[in-house]
Coordinates of C-alpha atoms and ligand atoms in Angstrom, one line a residue:
M1 CA 0.6 12.6 6.3
D2 CA -1.3 14.5 3.8
H3 CA -4.8 16.4 4.6
N4 CA -6.8 16.8 1.2
T5 CA -10.4 17.8 1.4
S6 CA -13.3 15.4 1.8
A7 CA -16.8 15.8 0.7
A8 CA -17.9 16.2 4.6
D9 CA -15.6 18.9 5.0
G10 CA -16.4 20.6 1.8
P11 CA -13.5 22.3 -0.1
E12 CA -13.8 26.0 1.5
L13 CA -13.4 24.4 4.7
A14 CA -10.5 21.9 3.9
E15 CA -7.9 24.4 3.1
P16 CA -8.0 26.8 6.0
Y17 CA -8.0 23.6 8.1
L18 CA -4.8 22.3 7.1
R19 CA -3.2 26.0 7.3
E20 CA -4.6 25.8 11.2
V21 CA -2.6 22.4 11.6
L22 CA 0.6 23.9 10.2
A23 CA 0.5 27.2 11.4
G24 CA -0.3 25.8 14.7
A25 CA 2.5 23.8 15.2
G26 CA 4.8 26.3 13.5
L27 CA 5.2 23.8 10.5
A28 CA 4.0 26.8 8.1
V29 CA 7.2 27.5 6.6
E30 CA 8.7 27.6 3.0
Y31 CA 11.5 25.8 1.5
V32 CA 13.1 27.3 -1.0
R33 CA 15.8 24.9 -1.8
A34 CA 16.7 21.1 -1.3
E35 CA 19.8 19.3 -1.7
G36 CA 20.7 15.7 -0.2
N37 CA 19.2 15.2 3.3
T38 CA 18.7 19.1 3.8
L39 CA 15.9 21.6 3.1
Y40 CA 16.4 25.1 3.1
Q41 CA 14.6 27.9 4.6
R42 CA 15.2 31.7 3.4
A43 CA 16.0 33.7 6.4
D44 CA 14.9 37.4 6.8
D45 CA 18.4 38.8 5.9
G46 CA 18.3 36.5 2.8
S47 CA 20.4 34.0 3.8
E48 CA 19.7 29.9 3.9
I49 CA 18.5 28.2 6.9
A50 CA 19.4 24.7 6.6
V51 CA 16.9 21.8 8.0
V52 CA 18.0 18.0 8.0
D53 CA 14.9 16.4 6.3
F54 CA 13.9 13.0 8.3
A55 CA 10.3 13.5 6.4
G56 CA 12.3 12.4 3.1
G57 CA 9.2 13.6 0.8
Y58 CA 7.0 10.8 2.6
G59 CA 9.6 8.3 1.5
S60 CA 10.3 9.5 -1.7
V61 CA 13.9 10.4 -1.8
L62 CA 15.8 7.5 -0.6
L63 CA 18.8 8.8 -2.8
G64 CA 18.5 12.7 -1.3
H65 CA 16.8 15.7 -2.9
H66 CA 18.2 16.5 -6.2
H67 CA 20.6 13.5 -6.7
P68 CA 23.4 15.0 -8.9
E69 CA 23.2 11.9 -11.3
I70 CA 19.3 12.2 -11.5
V71 CA 19.1 15.9 -12.2
A72 CA 21.9 15.3 -14.9
R73 CA 19.8 12.9 -16.4
A74 CA 16.9 14.8 -16.3
Q75 CA 18.8 17.7 -17.8
E76 CA 20.3 15.7 -20.4
L77 CA 16.6 14.2 -21.4
L78 CA 15.4 17.8 -21.7
A79 CA 18.4 19.0 -24.0
E80 CA 18.0 16.3 -26.5
G81 CA 14.5 17.0 -26.9
T82 CA 13.3 13.3 -25.9
P83 CA 9.6 13.3 -26.7
V84 CA 7.7 13.1 -23.5
H85 CA 4.3 12.6 -25.3
A86 CA 4.3 10.0 -27.9
Q87 CA 1.4 7.8 -26.7
F88 CA 0.5 4.9 -28.7
S89 CA 3.8 4.2 -30.3
R90 CA 6.7 2.1 -29.1
H91 CA 8.2 2.7 -25.9
P92 CA 11.1 1.0 -25.6
Y93 CA 12.4 2.6 -22.4
A94 CA 9.2 1.7 -20.6
N95 CA 10.1 -1.8 -21.6
R96 CA 13.7 -1.4 -20.6
L97 CA 12.3 -0.5 -17.4
A98 CA 10.0 -3.2 -16.6
A99 CA 12.8 -5.5 -17.8
E100 CA 15.1 -4.2 -15.1
L101 CA 12.6 -4.4 -12.3
N102 CA 12.1 -8.0 -13.2
R103 CA 15.7 -8.6 -13.2
I104 CA 15.8 -7.3 -9.6
I105 CA 12.7 -9.0 -8.4
H106 CA 13.6 -12.2 -10.3
R107 CA 16.9 -12.4 -8.2
E108 CA 15.3 -11.1 -4.8
L109 CA 12.3 -13.8 -4.9
D110 CA 14.7 -16.3 -6.6
T111 CA 11.9 -16.8 -9.4
T112 CA 11.7 -16.9 -13.1
E113 CA 8.3 -16.0 -13.6
P114 CA 7.9 -12.7 -15.5
Y115 CA 5.7 -9.6 -13.9
F116 CA 4.1 -7.4 -16.3
A117 CA 4.2 -3.7 -15.5
I118 CA 1.3 -1.3 -15.9
F119 CA 2.7 2.4 -15.1
G120 CA 0.8 5.2 -13.4
N121 CA 1.6 8.5 -12.1
S122 CA 1.2 7.9 -8.3
G123 CA 0.9 5.7 -5.7
A124 CA -2.6 5.4 -5.1
E125 CA -2.7 5.1 -9.1
A126 CA -0.8 1.9 -9.2
V127 CA -3.0 0.6 -6.2
E128 CA -6.3 1.3 -8.4
A129 CA -4.5 -0.1 -11.2
A130 CA -4.1 -3.4 -9.2
V131 CA -7.8 -3.3 -7.9
K132 CA -8.9 -3.0 -11.4
H133 CA -6.6 -5.7 -12.9
A134 CA -7.5 -8.2 -10.0
E135 CA -11.5 -7.5 -10.5
L136 CA -10.8 -8.2 -14.0
D137 CA -9.4 -11.2 -13.6
R138 CA -12.0 -12.2 -11.2
G139 CA -14.9 -11.4 -13.4
M140 CA -13.1 -13.2 -16.4
R141 CA -12.7 -16.3 -13.6
I142 CA -16.5 -16.2 -12.9
R143 CA -17.5 -16.2 -16.7
A144 CA -15.2 -19.4 -17.1
L145 CA -17.1 -20.7 -14.0
L146 CA -20.4 -19.7 -15.3
D147 CA -19.5 -21.4 -18.5
E148 CA -18.3 -24.7 -16.9
C149 CA -21.7 -24.6 -15.2
A150 CA -23.8 -24.0 -18.2
E151 CA -22.0 -26.8 -20.0
A152 CA -22.4 -29.2 -16.9
G153 CA -26.2 -28.1 -17.1
R154 CA -26.4 -29.2 -20.5
S155 CA -25.0 -32.7 -20.2
T156 CA -27.1 -33.2 -17.3
R157 CA -30.2 -32.3 -19.2
A158 CA -29.1 -34.7 -21.7
A159 CA -28.4 -37.5 -19.5
V160 CA -32.2 -37.1 -17.9
A161 CA -33.6 -36.8 -21.4
S162 CA -32.0 -40.0 -22.4
G163 CA -33.1 -42.1 -19.2
A164 CA -29.6 -42.4 -17.9
A165 CA -30.2 -40.2 -14.7
I166 CA -33.2 -39.3 -13.0
V167 CA -34.2 -36.3 -10.4
A168 CA -34.8 -38.0 -7.2
E169 CA -36.8 -36.2 -4.3
P170 CA -34.1 -35.5 -2.0
V171 CA -32.0 -33.2 -4.2
L172 CA -35.4 -31.2 -5.0
T173 CA -36.2 -31.1 -0.9
L174 CA -32.7 -29.9 -0.6
F175 CA -33.5 -26.9 -2.2
G176 CA -37.3 -26.5 -1.3
L177 CA -38.6 -27.6 -4.1
T178 CA -41.3 -30.2 -5.1
A179 CA -42.3 -31.5 -8.4
A180 CA -45.0 -33.6 -10.2
E181 CA -44.2 -37.2 -10.3
G182 CA -43.4 -39.0 -13.6
D183 CA -42.1 -35.7 -15.5
P184 CA -38.4 -35.7 -14.8
A185 CA -37.8 -32.9 -17.6
A186 CA -40.3 -30.6 -15.6
A187 CA -38.2 -31.5 -12.4
L188 CA -34.9 -30.7 -14.0
S189 CA -36.2 -27.4 -15.2
L190 CA -37.4 -26.6 -11.7
L191 CA -34.2 -27.6 -10.4
E192 CA -32.2 -25.6 -13.1
A193 CA -34.1 -22.6 -12.5
E194 CA -33.5 -22.5 -8.7
L195 CA -29.6 -22.8 -9.2
D196 CA -29.7 -20.2 -11.8
R197 CA -31.6 -17.7 -9.4
R198 CA -28.9 -18.6 -6.5
N199 CA -25.9 -18.3 -9.0
A200 CA -27.3 -14.8 -9.9
E201 CA -27.9 -14.0 -6.7
Q202 CA -24.0 -14.7 -5.8
T203 CA -22.4 -13.4 -9.0
A204 CA -24.3 -10.1 -8.5
R205 CA -22.4 -9.6 -5.0
P206 CA -19.7 -6.6 -5.3
P207 CA -16.1 -8.1 -4.9
L208 CA -15.0 -7.9 -1.3
F209 CA -11.4 -6.8 -0.7
L210 CA -9.0 -7.9 2.3
A211 CA -6.9 -5.3 3.8
L212 CA -4.9 -5.3 7.2
E213 CA -5.7 -2.8 9.9
G214 CA -3.5 0.3 10.0
G215 CA -3.0 -0.3 6.4
F216 CA -2.7 2.7 4.0
H217 CA -3.0 2.4 0.5
G218 CA -4.1 5.9 -1.2
K219 CA -6.9 8.4 -0.9
L220 CA -8.4 7.8 -4.6
A221 CA -12.0 6.4 -4.9
A222 CA -11.1 2.8 -5.1
S223 CA -7.9 2.6 -2.8
V224 CA -9.3 4.8 0.1
Q225 CA -11.6 1.9 0.6
L226 CA -8.7 -0.1 1.3
T227 CA -7.2 2.5 3.6
H228 CA -8.1 1.6 7.2
N229 CA -8.3 5.1 8.3
E230 CA -12.1 5.6 8.7
G231 CA -11.7 9.4 8.7
Y232 CA -10.3 9.3 5.2
R233 CA -12.7 6.2 4.1
A234 CA -16.0 6.9 5.4
P235 CA -17.5 9.7 3.5
F236 CA -16.7 7.8 0.1
K237 CA -17.9 4.1 1.1
S238 CA -20.4 4.5 -1.5
L239 CA -18.1 4.9 -4.3
A240 CA -16.4 1.9 -4.4
A241 CA -16.0 -2.0 -3.3
Q242 CA -15.5 -2.1 0.3
A243 CA -12.7 -4.2 2.1
R244 CA -12.9 -6.3 5.5
F245 CA -10.0 -5.0 7.7
V246 CA -7.8 -8.2 9.5
P247 CA -6.2 -7.6 12.9
H248 CA -2.4 -8.2 12.6
N249 CA -1.3 -11.7 13.9
Q250 CA -5.1 -13.1 14.4
P251 CA -5.0 -16.1 11.3
D252 CA -8.5 -17.0 13.1
A253 CA -9.7 -13.6 12.0
L254 CA -9.0 -14.6 8.6
K255 CA -11.0 -18.2 8.9
E256 CA -13.8 -16.2 10.5
I257 CA -13.8 -13.5 7.8
H258 CA -13.8 -16.3 5.1
A259 CA -16.5 -18.2 6.7
E260 CA -18.7 -15.3 6.9
E261 CA -18.0 -13.9 3.4
R262 CA -17.4 -17.3 1.4
G263 CA -20.1 -18.3 -1.2
D264 CA -20.5 -21.2 -4.0
L265 CA -21.8 -21.3 -7.6
L266 CA -23.8 -24.4 -7.9
E267 CA -23.7 -26.6 -10.9
L268 CA -25.4 -29.9 -11.8
G269 CA -24.2 -33.2 -12.3
V270 CA -24.8 -36.8 -12.5
A271 CA -23.7 -39.5 -9.8
D272 CA -24.7 -43.3 -10.0
G273 CA -27.8 -42.2 -12.2
H274 CA -29.0 -39.4 -10.0
V275 CA -29.0 -35.7 -11.0
V276 CA -26.7 -33.8 -8.2
V277 CA -25.8 -30.3 -7.3
R278 CA -22.1 -29.9 -6.7
E279 CA -20.9 -26.5 -5.0
R280 CA -18.0 -24.8 -6.9
G281 CA -16.3 -22.2 -4.6
F282 CA -17.1 -18.6 -5.9
P283 CA -14.2 -16.1 -6.1
V284 CA -15.8 -13.3 -3.6
F285 CA -12.5 -12.1 -2.5
C286 CA -10.6 -9.8 -5.2
A287 CA -7.4 -9.4 -3.5
F288 CA -5.9 -9.1 -0.3
L289 CA -3.8 -5.8 -0.2
V290 CA -0.7 -6.0 2.4
E291 CA 2.2 -3.6 3.3
P292 CA 4.9 -5.1 4.7
L293 CA 5.8 -2.5 6.7
Q294 CA 3.2 -0.1 7.2
G295 CA 4.1 3.6 6.9
E296 CA 1.3 6.0 7.1
G297 CA -0.2 4.0 9.7
G298 CA 2.6 4.2 12.4
I299 CA 5.6 2.3 11.1
R300 CA 4.5 -1.3 11.7
V301 CA 6.0 -4.2 10.7
L302 CA 4.4 -7.1 9.5
S303 CA 5.7 -10.2 11.5
E304 CA 7.2 -12.9 9.3
E305 CA 4.8 -15.5 10.8
F306 CA 1.6 -13.5 9.8
A307 CA 3.3 -12.9 6.2
R308 CA 3.3 -16.9 5.9
E309 CA -0.3 -17.1 7.2
I310 CA -1.7 -14.3 5.0
Q311 CA 0.1 -16.2 2.1
E312 CA -1.1 -19.7 2.7
F313 CA -4.7 -18.2 3.6
C314 CA -4.8 -16.8 0.1
A315 CA -3.2 -19.5 -1.5
A316 CA -5.9 -21.7 -0.2
I317 CA -8.8 -19.5 -1.2
G318 CA -7.3 -18.5 -4.4
C319 CA -7.2 -14.6 -3.7
P320 CA -4.2 -12.7 -5.1
V321 CA -2.0 -11.0 -2.8
V322 CA -1.1 -7.2 -3.6
I323 CA 2.1 -6.3 -1.9
D324 CA 2.0 -2.3 -1.5
E325 CA 5.6 -1.4 -1.7
I326 CA 4.9 2.2 -2.4
Q327 CA 6.9 3.6 0.5
S328 CA 8.5 0.5 2.0
G329 CA 10.3 -0.6 -1.5
M330 CA 13.1 0.7 -3.7
G331 CA 15.6 -0.4 -1.5
R332 CA 14.6 1.5 2.0
T333 CA 14.6 -1.4 4.1
G334 CA 17.7 -2.7 2.9
T335 CA 16.4 -5.2 0.1
F336 CA 14.5 -3.9 -3.0
L337 CA 11.3 -5.0 -1.5
A338 CA 10.7 -5.1 2.0
S339 CA 8.3 -8.1 1.8
S340 CA 11.0 -10.5 0.3
A341 CA 12.8 -10.2 3.4
L342 CA 9.7 -11.4 5.6
G343 CA 9.4 -14.5 3.0
L344 CA 6.0 -12.5 1.5
R345 CA 5.5 -13.4 -2.3
G346 CA 3.2 -11.3 -4.5
D347 CA 1.0 -11.8 -7.2
Y348 CA 1.1 -8.0 -7.4
Y349 CA 3.5 -5.0 -6.2
T350 CA 2.9 -1.4 -6.2
L351 CA 5.7 0.9 -6.4
A352 CA 5.9 4.7 -6.6
K353 CA 7.4 7.3 -4.4
T354 CA 11.3 6.7 -5.0
L355 CA 11.1 4.9 -8.5
G356 CA 10.6 8.8 -9.6
G357 CA 14.4 9.7 -8.2
G358 CA 12.6 12.9 -6.5
I359 CA 11.8 14.4 -9.3
A360 CA 9.2 12.4 -11.3
K361 CA 6.0 11.5 -10.5
T362 CA 5.9 7.9 -11.8
S363 CA 4.4 4.3 -10.1
V364 CA 4.1 1.0 -11.3
M365 CA 1.7 -2.0 -10.7
L366 CA 3.3 -5.2 -11.4
V367 CA 1.4 -8.3 -12.0
R368 CA 2.6 -12.1 -11.9
E369 CA 2.3 -13.9 -15.5
A370 CA 0.0 -16.4 -13.9
Y371 CA -2.7 -13.9 -13.1
Y372 CA -1.9 -11.2 -16.0
R373 CA -4.9 -10.2 -18.2
K374 CA -3.5 -8.9 -21.7
E375 CA -7.0 -7.5 -22.0
F376 CA -6.1 -4.9 -19.4
E377 CA -3.9 -2.9 -21.2
I378 CA -6.9 -1.6 -23.3
V379 CA -9.5 -1.0 -20.5
H380 CA -6.7 1.0 -18.3
S381 CA -4.6 3.8 -19.5
S382 CA -3.4 7.3 -18.6
T383 CA -2.3 9.8 -20.8
F384 CA 0.5 11.0 -18.5
A385 CA 2.0 7.3 -17.5
K386 CA 4.6 5.3 -19.0
D387 CA 6.2 8.7 -20.4
S388 CA 9.8 8.7 -21.7
F389 CA 11.0 11.4 -19.0
S390 CA 9.8 9.2 -15.8
C391 CA 11.0 6.1 -17.4
H392 CA 14.3 7.2 -18.2
I393 CA 14.6 8.8 -14.7
A394 CA 13.3 5.7 -13.1
L395 CA 16.0 3.6 -14.8
K396 CA 18.5 5.8 -13.6
V397 CA 17.2 5.3 -10.1
L398 CA 17.3 1.4 -10.7
E399 CA 21.1 2.0 -11.9
L400 CA 22.1 4.0 -9.1
L401 CA 20.4 1.4 -6.5
E402 CA 22.2 -1.6 -8.1
A403 CA 25.5 0.4 -8.8
D404 CA 28.5 -1.0 -6.7
G405 CA 26.9 -4.4 -6.2
G406 CA 24.0 -3.1 -4.6
L407 CA 25.8 -0.6 -2.2
A408 CA 22.5 1.6 -2.0
Y409 CA 20.8 -1.4 -0.3
R410 CA 23.8 -1.8 2.1
R411 CA 23.9 1.5 3.1
A412 CA 20.3 1.8 3.7
A413 CA 20.6 -1.0 6.1
E414 CA 23.7 0.3 7.5
R415 CA 22.4 3.8 7.8
G416 CA 19.3 2.7 9.3
A417 CA 20.9 0.5 11.8
A418 CA 23.0 3.5 13.0
L419 CA 19.9 5.6 13.2
R420 CA 17.9 3.0 14.9
T421 CA 20.8 2.4 17.6
M422 CA 20.3 6.0 18.3
L423 CA 16.7 6.0 18.6
G424 CA 16.9 3.1 20.9
R425 CA 19.4 4.7 23.0
V426 CA 17.0 7.8 23.6
Q427 CA 14.5 5.3 24.5
A428 CA 16.3 3.7 27.0
D429 CA 17.0 7.3 28.8
F430 CA 13.5 8.3 28.7
P431 CA 11.4 4.9 28.8
M432 CA 8.7 7.3 30.4
V433 CA 8.3 9.2 27.3
I434 CA 9.0 6.8 24.8
E435 CA 6.7 3.5 24.2
E436 CA 8.7 2.2 21.2
V437 CA 11.0 2.5 18.3
R438 CA 9.8 0.5 15.4
G439 CA 10.6 -0.1 11.7
R440 CA 13.2 -1.5 9.3
G441 CA 16.3 0.2 7.2
L442 CA 15.4 3.9 6.8
M443 CA 11.8 3.4 7.6
L444 CA 11.6 4.1 11.2
G445 CA 8.9 5.6 13.7
V446 CA 9.2 6.6 17.5
E447 CA 5.9 6.3 19.4
F448 CA 5.7 8.4 22.5
R449 CA 3.5 7.6 25.4
D450 CA 0.2 9.4 25.4
Q451 CA 0.2 12.5 27.2
S452 CA -3.4 13.4 27.9
D453 CA -3.0 13.3 31.7
S454 CA 0.5 15.3 31.4
P455 CA 0.8 17.8 34.2
S456 CA 1.5 20.3 31.6
P457 CA -2.0 22.0 30.4
A458 CA -0.6 22.7 26.8
I459 CA 1.0 19.4 26.3
Q460 CA -2.2 17.7 27.6
G461 CA -4.4 20.2 25.2
A462 CA -2.0 19.1 22.1
A463 CA -2.5 15.3 23.2
R464 CA -6.4 15.5 23.4
G465 CA -6.6 17.8 20.4
G466 CA -4.7 15.3 18.0
M467 CA -1.9 17.9 17.5
F468 CA 0.6 16.1 20.0
G469 CA 3.0 14.8 17.3
Y470 CA 2.4 18.1 15.2
V471 CA 3.8 20.0 18.4
L472 CA 6.6 17.8 18.6
A473 CA 7.5 18.0 15.2
G474 CA 7.3 22.1 15.5
H475 CA 9.4 22.0 18.1
L476 CA 11.9 19.7 16.7
L477 CA 11.8 22.2 13.7
R478 CA 12.0 25.6 15.5
G479 CA 14.2 24.5 18.0
H480 CA 16.5 22.0 16.2
R481 CA 16.3 22.4 12.6
V482 CA 15.4 18.7 12.1
R483 CA 12.3 18.0 9.9
T484 CA 9.7 15.0 10.7
F485 CA 6.0 14.3 11.1
P486 CA 3.9 12.3 12.7
T487 CA 2.2 9.7 10.8
A488 CA -1.1 10.6 10.1
S489 CA -3.2 7.3 11.2
A490 CA -1.0 7.1 14.3
L491 CA -0.5 10.8 15.4
N492 CA 2.0 9.7 18.5
T493 CA 4.4 8.2 16.1
L494 CA 7.0 10.5 14.4
R495 CA 8.4 8.8 11.3
F496 CA 12.1 9.0 10.1
E497 CA 13.2 8.4 6.5
P498 CA 16.2 10.3 5.3
S499 CA 18.0 9.2 2.6
I500 CA 20.9 6.6 2.4
G501 CA 23.4 9.8 2.6
L502 CA 22.1 10.1 6.1
T503 CA 25.7 11.4 8.1
D504 CA 26.6 10.8 11.7
A505 CA 26.3 14.2 12.3
E506 CA 22.5 14.3 11.1
I507 CA 21.9 11.6 13.1
A508 CA 23.6 13.2 16.3
Q509 CA 21.7 16.3 15.4
L510 CA 18.7 14.5 15.9
E511 CA 19.5 12.9 19.0
A512 CA 20.1 16.2 20.7
A513 CA 16.9 17.3 19.4
L514 CA 15.0 14.3 20.7
R515 CA 16.5 14.4 24.0
D516 CA 15.5 17.8 24.4
V517 CA 11.9 16.8 23.3
C518 CA 11.9 14.1 26.0
T519 CA 13.1 16.0 28.6
L520 CA 10.3 18.8 28.1
L521 CA 7.8 16.1 28.2
R522 CA 9.4 14.4 31.0
D523 CA 9.6 17.6 33.1
G524 CA 5.9 18.8 31.8
K525 CA 7.2 22.0 30.2
G526 CA 4.6 22.6 27.7
D527 CA 5.4 26.1 27.3
V528 CA 8.9 25.7 26.3
L529 CA 7.9 22.8 24.0
L530 CA 5.3 25.3 22.1
A531 CA 7.2 28.2 22.4
V532 CA 10.6 27.3 21.2
Ligands
F0G1 N1 0.5 3.1 -0.5 C1 1.6 3.5 0.3 C2 1.8 2.2 1.3 C3 1.7 4.9 0.7 O1 2.6 5.2 1.7 C4 0.8 5.9 -0.2 C5 1.3 7.0 0.2 C6 0.1 5.4 -0.8 C7 0.0 4.0 -1.5 C8 -0.3 6.3 -1.9 O2 0.5 6.8 -2.7 O3 0.1 9.3 -2.3 O4 1.5 8.6 -4.3 O5 -1.0 8.3 -3.8 N2 1.6 7.4 1.5 C9 1.9 9.1 1.9 C10 2.5 9.1 3.5 C11 0.7 9.8 1.7 O6 2.0 9.7 4.4 O7 2.8 8.0 4.0 P1 0.2 8.3 -3.4

């Protein structure tokens, strides 16, 4: 959930709007301290009020707020006077971080192919780096194709000049051309000009991205065009390349989009003494963006079968797969990458959130050697990316995840299962209120049934006004000291992304809170829901 301003809102409208939503739902509280799975408010008498945090920084604090070892490392770095800004020098810590990420990913994917790391400062920035890299690579592939077409044109011309090949009428009529008889050079020029024109038309097409319906990849100029939510995307359409959004579990939709959008470059050649025109597939698709487990779009798991279909489709058309693990990765679902459990292999990966250990703002884009273009490191950079502080903190995060034979991953799976069992229990007792429990590990969602027709005018109004999830979150906070949020693009779904330190007592506290909310919804007690 993130309500930044948009051009349509205007900056002076957006802020009050965000305040209204927070205040309307009773969520406009200040947290003064954070530790583990707990955020603290300050009461009027000066004491602290503990709130169990299931929002977890939108998935940024898998290891808990202010993990003592991460804090100690940060303090050590500052005490040592570690240079934070030493741009354009050797970055051994960044190399170590890249090597460690490779070691973990290699183990999980059972591969040895290196992934090159490009560092950034936020999730959206890592996505933008992937988008830019994929476009740089696509452009270089197009140029190589055009060079091959030009070379084929030269040898075809030589064959016609030497009389080894003729330009027969059918190849001309194929392109709506007619040439004077007896002048093969002129006929060839005519044909060449037509192919050049068509090739120029093809290469002038903007790149096209593929992304999943319900996906979220950020809100910067390019990444927001890959984010499905139209409210975020539409005002900025003209700023960047567009995506075609693919519905889940519909492989035929992939084929249809491909058939609609595919294109060819045309190349001259000689076959059996005749000039011919060959089609060379044009790489119009720049990349396919995939979240293995959609977060902001409502905690939706990509099915293994569709993951395989996407993989095969992209391999067949030569389109790189960008797996966005910004929220699902870093161990949250029980494996370092949520996609590895689905059997999905990325040509690119993006990681952020937990990579910064809850205190550094950092992200990374990883690109497979087969796609990597070394030119990218010159054309893409940021003053703040790859800084020593963030890299050292991220190394500490990886160390903590990997410690004790991967205890943190096992804990994410085990705590996630315990939380899910509880959520399932509540759903079983309130099937009229809860539609579905979804997710993996510590990335879980509870979808509530639509309450637009609730007998309670207050609940009905909240549901119709798009405030339903926020109202539930407000009640959970005020009434039960439990913090969660709806997923911003699927407002009936509450998200639960606590840290691996989640205790049974915290699960029990959430259970009591959810049972109360479900009872109030079932009984149409909107006044209580909104008041307490
Ligand atoms: N990709 C995914 C899968 C994300 O979940 C997010 C952010 C981003 C990219 C963008 O990262 O905010 O650091 O620029 N998700 C937040 C959410 C906003 O509500 O889940 P960012």
